[in-house]
mmCIF file of C-alpha atoms in Angstrom:
data_model
loop_
_atom_site.group_PDB
_atom_site.id
_atom_site.type_symbol
_atom_site.label_atom_id
_atom_site.label_comp_id
_atom_site.label_asym_id
_atom_site.label_seq_id
_atom_site.Cartn_x
_atom_site.Cartn_y
_atom_site.Cartn_z
ATOM 1 C CA MET A 179 0.000 0.000 0.000
ATOM 2 C CA GLU A 180 1.408 3.397 -0.991
ATOM 3 C CA ARG A 181 2.151 5.953 1.719
ATOM 4 C CA LEU A 182 0.247 9.243 1.481
ATOM 5 C CA ALA A 183 0.970 12.300 3.619
ATOM 6 C CA ILE A 184 -1.675 14.969 4.162
ATOM 7 C CA VAL A 185 -0.513 18.322 5.521
ATOM 8 C CA GLY A 186 -3.312 20.150 7.324
ATOM 9 C CA ALA A 187 -6.325 18.753 9.183
ATOM 10 C CA GLY A 188 -9.055 21.190 8.154
ATOM 11 C CA ILE A 189 -11.994 20.905 5.769
ATOM 12 C CA SER A 190 -9.735 19.676 2.940
ATOM 13 C CA GLY A 191 -7.312 17.426 4.809
ATOM 14 C CA THR A 192 -9.703 15.403 6.972
ATOM 15 C CA PRO A 193 -12.149 14.425 4.171
ATOM 16 C CA ALA A 194 -9.203 13.416 1.951
ATOM 17 C CA GLY A 195 -7.863 11.188 4.708
ATOM 18 C CA TYR A 196 -11.270 9.695 5.438
ATOM 19 C CA TYR A 197 -12.112 8.823 1.838
ATOM 20 C CA LEU A 198 -8.637 7.535 0.867
ATOM 21 C CA GLN A 199 -7.737 5.502 3.945
ATOM 22 C CA ASN A 200 -8.681 2.173 2.354
ATOM 23 C CA GLN A 201 -6.406 2.786 -0.642
ATOM 24 C CA TYR A 202 -3.388 4.398 1.069
ATOM 25 C CA ASP A 203 -1.375 4.252 4.268
ATOM 26 C CA ILE A 204 -2.218 7.774 5.406
ATOM 27 C CA HIS A 205 -0.395 10.099 7.774
ATOM 28 C CA ILE A 206 -2.086 13.449 8.505
ATOM 29 C CA TYR A 207 0.119 16.241 9.877
ATOM 30 C CA GLU A 208 -1.377 19.179 11.779
ATOM 31 C CA GLN A 209 0.851 21.904 13.219
ATOM 32 C CA SER A 210 -1.778 22.957 15.755
ATOM 33 C CA ASN A 211 -2.710 20.910 18.790
ATOM 34 C CA ARG A 212 -6.312 21.205 17.626
ATOM 35 C CA VAL A 213 -7.879 19.501 14.601
ATOM 36 C CA GLY A 214 -10.515 21.148 12.404
ATOM 37 C CA GLY A 215 -9.214 24.512 11.210
ATOM 38 C CA HIS A 216 -12.203 26.833 11.014
ATOM 39 C CA ALA A 217 -14.481 24.209 12.551
ATOM 40 C CA ASN A 218 -13.919 25.354 16.128
ATOM 41 C CA THR A 219 -16.627 25.017 18.753
ATOM 42 C CA ILE A 220 -16.275 26.452 22.259
ATOM 43 C CA GLU A 221 -18.260 24.879 25.113
ATOM 44 C CA VAL A 222 -19.548 27.328 27.746
ATOM 45 C CA PHE A 223 -21.110 26.425 31.067
ATOM 46 C CA GLU A 224 -23.947 27.776 33.176
ATOM 47 C CA GLY A 225 -24.187 25.679 36.317
ATOM 48 C CA ASP A 226 -24.774 22.079 35.258
ATOM 49 C CA LYS A 227 -25.756 23.110 31.719
ATOM 50 C CA SER A 228 -23.421 23.584 28.776
ATOM 51 C CA PHE A 229 -23.823 25.235 25.383
ATOM 52 C CA PHE A 230 -21.809 24.811 22.200
ATOM 53 C CA ILE A 231 -20.837 27.907 20.200
ATOM 54 C CA ASP A 232 -19.148 27.961 16.792
ATOM 55 C CA THR A 233 -16.534 30.667 16.252
ATOM 56 C CA ALA A 234 -15.700 30.340 12.531
ATOM 57 C CA PHE A 235 -17.550 27.895 10.250
ATOM 58 C CA VAL A 236 -21.176 27.948 11.371
ATOM 59 C CA VAL A 237 -23.829 27.314 8.720
ATOM 60 C CA PHE A 238 -24.389 25.466 5.467
ATOM 61 C CA ASN A 239 -27.293 24.562 3.214
ATOM 62 C CA LYS A 240 -27.894 21.410 1.214
ATOM 63 C CA PRO A 241 -28.459 22.913 -2.275
ATOM 64 C CA ASN A 242 -25.184 24.875 -2.303
ATOM 65 C CA TYR A 243 -23.020 22.597 -0.157
ATOM 66 C CA PRO A 244 -23.568 19.162 -1.767
ATOM 67 C CA CYS A 245 -20.089 17.774 -1.008
ATOM 68 C CA LEU A 246 -20.201 18.943 2.603
ATOM 69 C CA THR A 247 -23.744 17.617 3.005
ATOM 70 C CA GLN A 248 -22.691 14.191 1.701
ATOM 71 C CA PHE A 249 -19.664 14.203 4.016
ATOM 72 C CA PHE A 250 -21.911 14.855 7.017
ATOM 73 C CA GLN A 251 -24.255 12.083 5.907
ATOM 74 C CA ASP A 252 -21.363 9.636 5.460
ATOM 75 C CA LEU A 253 -20.164 10.480 8.976
ATOM 76 C CA ASN A 254 -23.714 10.279 10.354
ATOM 77 C CA VAL A 255 -23.378 13.793 11.765
ATOM 78 C CA GLU A 256 -26.532 15.286 13.245
ATOM 79 C CA THR A 257 -27.592 18.722 11.992
ATOM 80 C CA GLN A 258 -30.410 21.118 12.837
ATOM 81 C CA LYS A 259 -32.240 24.005 11.215
ATOM 82 C CA HIS A 260 -30.741 27.445 11.640
ATOM 83 C CA ILE A 261 -32.904 30.468 12.423
ATOM 84 C CA GLY A 262 -31.777 32.937 9.783
ATOM 85 C CA GLY A 263 -32.118 36.682 9.596
ATOM 86 C CA PHE A 264 -29.754 39.652 9.607
ATOM 87 C CA ASN A 265 -29.734 43.075 11.191
ATOM 88 C CA PHE A 266 -27.842 46.142 9.912
ATOM 89 C CA TYR A 267 -27.169 49.045 12.231
ATOM 90 C CA ASN A 268 -24.984 52.118 12.584
ATOM 91 C CA LEU A 269 -24.140 52.964 16.190
ATOM 92 C CA ASP A 270 -23.430 56.616 15.297
ATOM 93 C CA LEU A 271 -26.276 57.528 12.965
ATOM 94 C CA GLY A 272 -29.074 55.387 14.370
ATOM 95 C CA ILE A 273 -29.619 53.630 11.009
ATOM 96 C CA GLN A 274 -31.133 50.191 11.520
ATOM 97 C CA PHE A 275 -32.857 47.712 9.245
ATOM 98 C CA SER A 276 -33.166 43.956 9.003
ATOM 99 C CA SER A 277 -33.983 41.108 6.653
ATOM 100 C CA GLU A 278 -37.706 41.561 7.336
ATOM 101 C CA GLU A 279 -37.656 44.980 5.642
ATOM 102 C CA PHE A 280 -36.127 43.510 2.493
ATOM 103 C CA ASP A 281 -38.882 40.911 2.336
ATOM 104 C CA LEU A 282 -41.501 43.677 2.042
ATOM 105 C CA ASN A 283 -42.744 45.088 -1.238
ATOM 106 C CA ARG A 284 -42.128 48.762 -1.980
ATOM 107 C CA GLU A 285 -45.570 49.922 -0.908
ATOM 108 C CA GLU A 286 -45.154 48.194 2.455
ATOM 109 C CA VAL A 287 -41.729 49.812 2.864
ATOM 110 C CA GLU A 288 -43.236 53.250 2.194
ATOM 111 C CA GLN A 289 -45.947 52.649 4.768
ATOM 112 C CA ASN A 290 -43.975 50.963 7.537
ATOM 113 C CA CYS A 291 -40.303 51.947 7.328
ATOM 114 C CA ASN A 292 -38.182 54.996 7.987
ATOM 115 C CA PRO A 293 -38.101 57.163 4.820
ATOM 116 C CA ASP A 294 -34.290 57.091 4.905
ATOM 117 C CA PHE A 295 -34.433 53.354 4.288
ATOM 118 C CA LEU A 296 -36.374 53.632 1.032
ATOM 119 C CA SER A 297 -33.426 54.665 -1.161
ATOM 120 C CA LEU A 298 -31.320 51.858 0.292
ATOM 121 C CA TYR A 299 -34.135 49.389 -0.362
ATOM 122 C CA ASP A 300 -34.407 50.553 -3.966
ATOM 123 C CA GLU A 301 -30.659 50.341 -4.574
ATOM 124 C CA ALA A 302 -30.406 46.880 -3.021
ATOM 125 C CA ASN A 303 -33.148 45.595 -5.277
ATOM 126 C CA ARG A 304 -31.546 47.248 -8.307
ATOM 127 C CA PHE A 305 -28.192 45.772 -7.357
ATOM 128 C CA PHE A 306 -29.430 42.189 -7.088
ATOM 129 C CA THR A 307 -31.471 42.430 -10.288
ATOM 130 C CA GLN A 308 -28.724 44.101 -12.316
ATOM 131 C CA CYS A 309 -25.760 42.138 -10.970
ATOM 132 C CA ARG A 310 -27.335 38.810 -11.932
ATOM 133 C CA ASN A 311 -27.728 39.978 -15.530
ATOM 134 C CA ASP A 312 -24.264 41.542 -15.571
ATOM 135 C CA PHE A 313 -22.741 38.337 -14.194
ATOM 136 C CA TRP A 314 -24.104 36.204 -17.028
ATOM 137 C CA GLU A 315 -23.094 38.839 -19.579
ATOM 138 C CA GLY A 316 -19.488 38.774 -18.313
ATOM 139 C CA LYS A 317 -19.504 42.337 -17.007
ATOM 140 C CA THR A 318 -18.584 41.641 -13.380
ATOM 141 C CA ARG A 319 -14.954 40.457 -13.537
ATOM 142 C CA ILE A 320 -13.703 43.806 -12.335
ATOM 143 C CA PRO A 321 -12.900 45.107 -8.821
ATOM 144 C CA MET A 322 -15.924 45.779 -6.638
ATOM 145 C CA LYS A 323 -15.185 49.506 -6.464
ATOM 146 C CA TYR A 324 -15.182 49.822 -10.262
ATOM 147 C CA TYR A 325 -18.412 47.878 -10.561
ATOM 148 C CA LEU A 326 -20.212 50.042 -8.022
ATOM 149 C CA ASP A 327 -18.880 53.293 -9.515
ATOM 150 C CA LYS A 328 -19.568 52.225 -13.083
ATOM 151 C CA ASN A 329 -23.207 51.499 -12.249
ATOM 152 C CA ASN A 330 -23.767 54.641 -10.169
ATOM 153 C CA PHE A 331 -24.433 53.020 -6.825
ATOM 154 C CA SER A 332 -24.342 55.560 -4.031
ATOM 155 C CA GLN A 333 -21.770 55.808 -1.263
ATOM 156 C CA GLU A 334 -24.593 55.257 1.222
ATOM 157 C CA PHE A 335 -25.421 51.915 -0.393
ATOM 158 C CA THR A 336 -21.724 50.982 -0.535
ATOM 159 C CA ASP A 337 -21.183 51.817 3.141
ATOM 160 C CA ASN A 338 -24.441 50.568 4.601
ATOM 161 C CA PHE A 339 -25.014 47.421 2.575
ATOM 162 C CA VAL A 340 -22.153 46.186 0.397
ATOM 163 C CA MET A 341 -19.410 46.848 2.942
ATOM 164 C CA LEU A 342 -21.330 45.282 5.793
ATOM 165 C CA MET A 343 -22.491 42.215 3.917
ATOM 166 C CA GLY A 344 -19.157 41.609 2.212
ATOM 167 C CA SER A 345 -16.959 41.986 5.258
ATOM 168 C CA ALA A 346 -19.320 39.708 7.185
ATOM 169 C CA VAL A 347 -19.254 36.880 4.663
ATOM 170 C CA TRP A 348 -15.504 36.958 3.936
ATOM 171 C CA SER A 349 -14.158 38.371 7.221
ATOM 172 C CA ILE A 350 -11.868 40.890 5.546
ATOM 173 C CA PRO A 351 -11.325 44.640 6.028
ATOM 174 C CA THR A 352 -13.585 46.940 4.059
ATOM 175 C CA ASP A 353 -10.602 48.507 2.286
ATOM 176 C CA SER A 354 -9.728 45.096 0.868
ATOM 177 C CA LEU A 355 -13.340 44.508 -0.128
ATOM 178 C CA MET A 356 -13.180 47.278 -2.707
ATOM 179 C CA ASP A 357 -10.425 45.323 -4.495
ATOM 180 C CA PHE A 358 -12.532 42.157 -4.304
ATOM 181 C CA PRO A 359 -13.653 40.714 -7.680
ATOM 182 C CA ALA A 360 -17.246 41.795 -8.192
ATOM 183 C CA SER A 361 -17.974 38.461 -9.877
ATOM 184 C CA THR A 362 -16.928 36.516 -6.766
ATOM 185 C CA PHE A 363 -19.012 38.739 -4.494
ATOM 186 C CA ILE A 364 -22.024 38.423 -6.779
ATOM 187 C CA SER A 365 -21.586 34.691 -7.356
ATOM 188 C CA PHE A 366 -21.861 34.020 -3.638
ATOM 189 C CA PHE A 367 -25.171 35.854 -3.319
ATOM 190 C CA MET A 368 -26.526 34.282 -6.494
ATOM 191 C CA THR A 369 -25.835 30.762 -5.239
ATOM 192 C CA HIS A 370 -26.731 31.383 -1.598
ATOM 193 C CA ASP A 371 -29.251 34.165 -1.129
ATOM 194 C CA LYS A 372 -29.416 37.925 -1.452
ATOM 195 C CA GLY A 373 -29.457 37.976 2.341
ATOM 196 C CA GLY A 374 -26.092 36.260 2.477
ATOM 197 C CA LEU A 375 -25.720 34.075 5.547
ATOM 198 C CA GLY A 376 -29.031 35.285 6.915
ATOM 199 C CA GLY A 377 -31.182 34.753 3.838
ATOM 200 C CA LYS A 378 -34.330 32.686 3.724
ATOM 201 C CA SER A 379 -34.545 31.407 0.152
ATOM 202 C CA VAL A 380 -32.689 28.265 1.269
ATOM 203 C CA GLU A 381 -32.933 26.289 4.505
ATOM 204 C CA TRP A 382 -29.779 26.927 6.485
ATOM 205 C CA GLU A 383 -28.490 24.356 8.944
ATOM 206 C CA THR A 384 -25.865 24.057 11.662
ATOM 207 C CA VAL A 385 -24.159 21.000 13.094
ATOM 208 C CA THR A 386 -25.917 19.998 16.297
ATOM 209 C CA LYS A 387 -23.697 20.872 19.287
ATOM 210 C CA GLY A 388 -21.310 22.736 16.969
ATOM 211 C CA SER A 389 -19.135 22.064 13.946
ATOM 212 C CA SER A 390 -16.442 20.398 16.057
ATOM 213 C CA ARG A 391 -18.787 17.409 16.305
ATOM 214 C CA TYR A 392 -18.038 16.483 12.706
ATOM 215 C CA VAL A 393 -14.321 16.847 13.391
ATOM 216 C CA GLU A 394 -14.569 14.499 16.367
ATOM 217 C CA LYS A 395 -16.520 12.035 14.239
ATOM 218 C CA VAL A 396 -14.020 11.919 11.403
ATOM 219 C CA LYS A 397 -11.124 11.627 13.889
ATOM 220 C CA SER A 398 -12.786 8.571 15.438
ATOM 221 C CA LEU A 399 -13.199 6.940 12.023
ATOM 222 C CA LEU A 400 -9.629 7.408 10.791
ATOM 223 C CA LYS A 401 -7.473 4.309 10.974
ATOM 224 C CA ARG A 402 -4.437 6.265 12.133
ATOM 225 C CA PRO A 403 -4.470 9.181 14.650
ATOM 226 C CA ILE A 404 -3.792 12.650 13.283
ATOM 227 C CA ARG A 405 -0.281 13.814 14.112
ATOM 228 C CA THR A 406 -1.207 17.005 15.951
ATOM 229 C CA GLY A 407 1.428 19.482 17.084
ATOM 230 C CA GLU A 408 3.754 18.267 14.337
ATOM 231 C CA LYS A 409 4.619 21.111 12.004
ATOM 232 C CA VAL A 410 5.885 20.277 8.527
ATOM 233 C CA ILE A 411 9.051 22.282 7.928
ATOM 234 C CA SER A 412 9.592 21.366 4.295
ATOM 235 C CA ILE A 413 8.380 19.174 1.453
ATOM 236 C CA LYS A 414 10.905 18.037 -1.124
ATOM 237 C CA ARG A 415 10.350 16.050 -4.301
ATOM 238 C CA ASP A 416 12.855 13.245 -4.827
ATOM 239 C CA LYS A 417 12.287 11.563 -8.181
ATOM 240 C CA ASN A 418 8.878 9.880 -7.814
ATOM 241 C CA GLN A 419 8.733 10.262 -4.055
ATOM 242 C CA VAL A 420 8.290 13.062 -1.552
ATOM 243 C CA ILE A 421 10.310 13.756 1.586
ATOM 244 C CA ILE A 422 8.479 15.348 4.524
ATOM 245 C CA LYS A 423 10.663 17.087 7.097
ATOM 246 C CA THR A 424 9.496 17.897 10.629
ATOM 247 C CA ALA A 425 11.311 18.706 13.873
ATOM 248 C CA THR A 426 11.524 14.972 14.571
ATOM 249 C CA GLY A 427 13.203 14.065 11.268
ATOM 250 C CA GLU A 428 12.397 13.082 7.684
ATOM 251 C CA GLU A 429 9.930 10.574 6.244
ATOM 252 C CA VAL A 430 9.452 9.386 2.689
ATOM 253 C CA PHE A 431 6.032 9.160 1.041
ATOM 254 C CA ASP A 432 4.767 8.192 -2.385
ATOM 255 C CA LYS A 433 2.364 11.152 -2.540
ATOM 256 C CA VAL A 434 1.404 14.211 -0.506
ATOM 257 C CA ILE A 435 -1.653 16.449 -0.369
ATOM 258 C CA ILE A 436 -0.942 19.947 0.938
ATOM 259 C CA ALA A 437 -4.281 20.965 2.474
ATOM 260 C CA THR A 438 -3.253 24.331 3.919
ATOM 261 C CA HIS A 439 -3.632 27.975 2.994
ATOM 262 C CA ALA A 440 -1.932 28.834 -0.293
ATOM 263 C CA ASP A 441 0.803 30.928 1.311
ATOM 264 C CA GLN A 442 1.635 28.134 3.773
ATOM 265 C CA ALA A 443 1.855 25.628 0.920
ATOM 266 C CA LEU A 444 4.332 27.817 -0.945
ATOM 267 C CA GLN A 445 6.379 28.401 2.197
ATOM 268 C CA ILE A 446 7.010 24.701 2.929
ATOM 269 C CA LEU A 447 7.652 23.636 -0.672
ATOM 270 C CA GLU A 448 11.293 23.163 -1.552
ATOM 271 C CA GLN A 449 12.010 24.198 -5.136
ATOM 272 C CA PRO A 450 8.438 24.990 -6.184
ATOM 273 C CA THR A 451 7.758 24.950 -9.898
ATOM 274 C CA ASP A 452 7.259 28.224 -11.743
ATOM 275 C CA LEU A 453 3.515 27.527 -11.941
ATOM 276 C CA GLU A 454 3.279 26.765 -8.214
ATOM 277 C CA ARG A 455 5.155 29.932 -7.328
ATOM 278 C CA GLU A 456 3.051 32.064 -9.674
ATOM 279 C CA LEU A 457 -0.337 30.761 -8.555
ATOM 280 C CA LEU A 458 0.187 30.224 -4.842
ATOM 281 C CA SER A 459 1.816 33.637 -4.385
ATOM 282 C CA SER A 460 -1.371 35.267 -5.710
ATOM 283 C CA PHE A 461 -3.123 34.727 -2.384
ATOM 284 C CA LYS A 462 -2.686 37.101 0.542
ATOM 285 C CA TYR A 463 -4.181 36.554 3.983
ATOM 286 C CA HIS A 464 -5.674 38.745 6.696
ATOM 287 C CA GLU A 465 -5.709 37.808 10.366
ATOM 288 C CA THR A 466 -9.100 38.219 11.994
ATOM 289 C CA ALA A 467 -9.563 38.474 15.752
ATOM 290 C CA VAL A 468 -12.712 36.639 16.845
ATOM 291 C CA THR A 469 -14.023 37.353 20.334
ATOM 292 C CA LEU A 470 -16.494 35.126 22.165
ATOM 293 C CA HIS A 471 -18.129 37.251 24.860
ATOM 294 C CA THR A 472 -21.319 38.227 26.687
ATOM 295 C CA ASP A 473 -21.130 42.027 26.320
ATOM 296 C CA SER A 474 -24.024 43.539 24.360
ATOM 297 C CA ALA A 475 -22.173 46.862 23.895
ATOM 298 C CA VAL A 476 -21.505 45.995 20.237
ATOM 299 C CA MET A 477 -25.171 45.224 19.557
ATOM 300 C CA HIS A 478 -27.998 47.547 18.563
ATOM 301 C CA PRO A 479 -29.425 49.051 21.770
ATOM 302 C CA VAL A 480 -32.937 47.772 20.976
ATOM 303 C CA ARG A 481 -32.841 44.094 21.859
ATOM 304 C CA ASP A 482 -35.838 43.188 19.708
ATOM 305 C CA THR A 483 -33.799 44.011 16.589
ATOM 306 C CA TRP A 484 -31.155 41.357 17.287
ATOM 307 C CA LYS A 485 -30.822 38.613 14.688
ATOM 308 C CA SER A 486 -28.516 35.648 14.131
ATOM 309 C CA TRP A 487 -26.227 37.870 12.047
ATOM 310 C CA ASN A 488 -25.699 41.465 13.103
ATOM 311 C CA TYR A 489 -23.730 43.786 10.817
ATOM 312 C CA GLY A 490 -22.621 46.963 12.537
ATOM 313 C CA GLN A 491 -20.860 50.221 11.779
ATOM 314 C CA ILE A 492 -19.184 52.813 13.922
ATOM 315 C CA THR A 493 -16.920 55.814 13.244
ATOM 316 C CA ARG A 494 -13.841 56.510 15.320
ATOM 317 C CA ASP A 495 -11.198 59.134 14.514
ATOM 318 C CA GLU A 496 -12.903 59.803 11.159
ATOM 319 C CA LYS A 497 -12.516 56.150 10.151
ATOM 320 C CA ASN A 498 -15.482 53.941 9.377
ATOM 321 C CA TYR A 499 -15.342 50.504 11.013
ATOM 322 C CA THR A 500 -17.590 47.624 10.025
ATOM 323 C CA PHE A 501 -17.980 44.455 12.022
ATOM 324 C CA VAL A 502 -20.171 41.388 12.371
ATOM 325 C CA THR A 503 -21.502 39.803 15.524
ATOM 326 C CA TYR A 504 -23.198 36.426 15.660
ATOM 327 C CA TYR A 505 -25.905 36.250 18.310
ATOM 328 C CA SER A 506 -25.065 32.688 19.227
ATOM 329 C CA ASN A 507 -28.202 31.948 21.262
ATOM 330 C CA MET A 508 -30.218 32.492 18.099
ATOM 331 C CA VAL A 509 -27.672 30.967 15.701
ATOM 332 C CA HIS A 510 -27.653 27.683 17.613
ATOM 333 C CA ASN A 511 -31.220 27.988 18.904
ATOM 334 C CA PHE A 512 -30.561 27.510 22.603
ATOM 335 C CA GLN A 513 -32.023 29.119 25.724
ATOM 336 C CA ALA A 514 -29.487 30.369 28.261
ATOM 337 C CA GLU A 515 -29.333 32.804 31.161
ATOM 338 C CA LYS A 516 -26.751 34.921 29.332
ATOM 339 C CA ASP A 517 -26.564 36.274 25.795
ATOM 340 C CA TYR A 518 -23.517 34.942 23.955
ATOM 341 C CA PHE A 519 -21.885 36.802 21.065
ATOM 342 C CA VAL A 520 -19.131 36.036 18.573
ATOM 343 C CA SER A 521 -17.671 39.289 17.219
ATOM 344 C CA LEU A 522 -15.269 39.472 14.261
ATOM 345 C CA ASP A 523 -12.746 42.312 14.269
ATOM 346 C CA THR A 524 -14.527 43.955 17.176
ATOM 347 C CA PRO A 525 -14.766 47.748 16.637
ATOM 348 C CA PRO A 526 -13.284 50.322 19.003
ATOM 349 C CA VAL A 527 -16.084 49.775 21.499
ATOM 350 C CA GLU A 528 -14.578 48.827 24.810
ATOM 351 C CA LEU A 529 -15.756 45.409 25.936
ATOM 352 C CA ASP A 530 -16.018 44.527 29.593
ATOM 353 C CA GLN A 531 -12.944 42.358 30.136
ATOM 354 C CA ASN A 532 -14.886 40.240 32.615
ATOM 355 C CA LYS A 533 -17.336 39.351 29.850
ATOM 356 C CA ILE A 534 -14.736 38.110 27.355
ATOM 357 C CA ILE A 535 -14.635 34.317 27.248
ATOM 358 C CA GLN A 536 -12.017 33.742 24.576
ATOM 359 C CA VAL A 537 -10.226 35.521 21.722
ATOM 360 C CA ILE A 538 -9.219 33.419 18.705
ATOM 361 C CA ASN A 539 -7.230 34.466 15.645
ATOM 362 C CA TYR A 540 -8.097 33.106 12.203
ATOM 363 C CA LYS A 541 -6.631 33.849 8.790
ATOM 364 C CA HIS A 542 -8.831 34.616 5.802
ATOM 365 C CA PRO A 543 -7.767 35.224 2.198
ATOM 366 C CA GLU A 544 -8.001 38.737 0.774
ATOM 367 C CA TYR A 545 -9.251 38.066 -2.739
ATOM 368 C CA ASP A 546 -8.545 40.450 -5.606
ATOM 369 C CA MET A 547 -8.238 40.312 -9.370
ATOM 370 C CA ASN A 548 -4.954 38.388 -9.088
ATOM 371 C CA THR A 549 -6.659 35.565 -7.183
ATOM 372 C CA LEU A 550 -9.452 35.470 -9.734
ATOM 373 C CA GLU A 551 -6.938 35.263 -12.558
ATOM 374 C CA ALA A 552 -5.119 32.469 -10.722
ATOM 375 C CA GLN A 553 -8.330 30.424 -10.627
ATOM 376 C CA LYS A 554 -8.088 29.929 -14.390
ATOM 377 C CA GLN A 555 -5.061 27.668 -13.916
ATOM 378 C CA LEU A 556 -5.248 26.631 -10.265
ATOM 379 C CA HIS A 557 -6.483 23.086 -10.858
ATOM 380 C CA LYS A 558 -3.482 22.504 -13.151
ATOM 381 C CA LEU A 559 -1.420 22.211 -9.965
ATOM 382 C CA ASN A 560 -2.932 18.750 -9.520
ATOM 383 C CA ASP A 561 -2.400 17.430 -13.030
ATOM 384 C CA THR A 562 0.631 15.262 -12.333
ATOM 385 C CA GLY A 563 1.636 14.792 -8.690
ATOM 386 C CA PRO A 564 3.175 13.408 -6.571
ATOM 387 C CA VAL A 565 2.447 16.721 -4.762
ATOM 388 C CA TYR A 566 -1.196 17.813 -4.760
ATOM 389 C CA PHE A 567 -2.941 20.917 -3.387
ATOM 390 C CA SER A 568 -6.367 21.580 -1.915
ATOM 391 C CA GLY A 569 -8.049 24.261 0.161
ATOM 392 C CA THR A 570 -10.814 26.825 0.240
ATOM 393 C CA TYR A 571 -8.782 29.022 -2.102
ATOM 394 C CA PHE A 572 -9.694 26.644 -4.973
ATOM 395 C CA HIS A 573 -12.812 27.339 -7.002
ATOM 396 C CA ILE A 574 -15.579 24.762 -7.357
ATOM 397 C CA LYS A 575 -15.221 23.331 -10.862
ATOM 398 C CA LYS A 576 -18.949 22.882 -11.387
ATOM 399 C CA ARG A 577 -19.572 26.565 -10.644
ATOM 400 C CA GLY A 578 -16.635 28.137 -12.434
ATOM 401 C CA ILE A 579 -13.761 30.325 -11.373
ATOM 402 C CA ASP A 580 -15.874 32.881 -9.497
ATOM 403 C CA SER A 581 -17.007 30.505 -6.742
ATOM 404 C CA TYR A 582 -14.434 29.959 -4.019
ATOM 405 C CA GLY A 583 -13.547 30.850 -0.467
ATOM 406 C CA PHE A 584 -15.901 28.829 1.735
ATOM 407 C CA HIS A 585 -16.257 25.354 3.286
ATOM 408 C CA GLU A 586 -17.755 23.775 0.178
ATOM 409 C CA SER A 587 -14.867 24.863 -2.037
ATOM 410 C CA GLY A 588 -12.427 23.384 0.488
ATOM 411 C CA ILE A 589 -13.996 19.949 0.514
ATOM 412 C CA ALA A 590 -14.785 20.008 -3.228
ATOM 413 C CA SER A 591 -11.105 20.576 -4.041
ATOM 414 C CA ALA A 592 -10.154 17.671 -1.766
ATOM 415 C CA LEU A 593 -12.655 15.332 -3.419
ATOM 416 C CA GLU A 594 -11.215 16.185 -6.836
ATOM 417 C CA ILE A 595 -7.910 14.738 -5.605
ATOM 418 C CA VAL A 596 -9.622 11.811 -3.889
ATOM 419 C CA ASN A 597 -11.228 10.762 -7.175
ATOM 420 C CA LYS A 598 -7.935 11.181 -9.023
ATOM 421 C CA LEU A 599 -5.955 9.091 -6.532
ATOM 422 C CA LYS A 600 -8.563 6.362 -6.321
ATOM 423 C CA GLN A 601 -8.202 5.892 -10.068
ATOM 424 C CA ALA A 602 -4.382 5.957 -9.987
#
């Protein structure tokens, strides 16, 4: 049986190991002491009760996550319906609106909503109608800023809708979002919902007791334990074999799958090919601080407006900050004495230190036109072997080069390699 090394135990590495373990002698390396990558659930306690809160990957839906859905079914992972809905608010200006307002028709908006919301409502509807047509006509493969300017969308709409929704979905700074490919932004909302993660046109689900449950399940079903806390220092090709170097020494494998971020893959490769260097170097990453806490200071002051996904804005020192806060009680549908929040890139609103449970740092790609261009050739990296690549930075082949950057693209890229290696 050939020896296969997998570097990285996230949404690409663990499915690859699970589905290939009957054909290969598999060794999975994970530099962290924790398995799962962005599947990271924190358990909190209230007396003799406990609650499970996701801090990165949270929701999925069956129509747009077919590979992930099948993986959960194969693992016999229990899932539950997610209560959707989003809330937008500006802590300075008092602007607030939610998904319910966007479900109204225009006459109902005129009768029931703040007049200031009407122009935003009209632009949002124009945006989602026009961008779908522009996408299919090939007019959206330009930076987001150019697309918005070219089509005369207002700064108010950019600040109070596009910025909030985009930074929430991709967890990147708003400055970077303006360099984001418009086609990738639009593709996500076309395949998911115009409400993004809080939309209602599809039935959203979460993993019961948190996404770490699927990680625990796949760990229990692997024939060989994952080698946690073992960082791969380098990967070197040697004729038809691959040499993996760690702090404990070197091991020889017949094949390797590098299931990490693109920049990490390039860093550990010895003598990368010109194509590997060109494509992998196209991806830059942003570190996001995620805070699990119980302080409602970052929420809209009117509690009845709170939704699963809360997109906020605040201005400090003439700079506009956007942020997203998950209201975890609603996201996971549990009843607790306290309100639990997961805030990404918390704004300059001072949190009560006694209410902070944990701060976790994650890295997310900052997509731009270079990453979109790289998608045209990215799958060529896996044409020959014995070194293969997978990760969320790959696009989903069935959807084209515009669709990448989430859990489904991570597992879909891994399954492409699984099918290739099973046929080898």
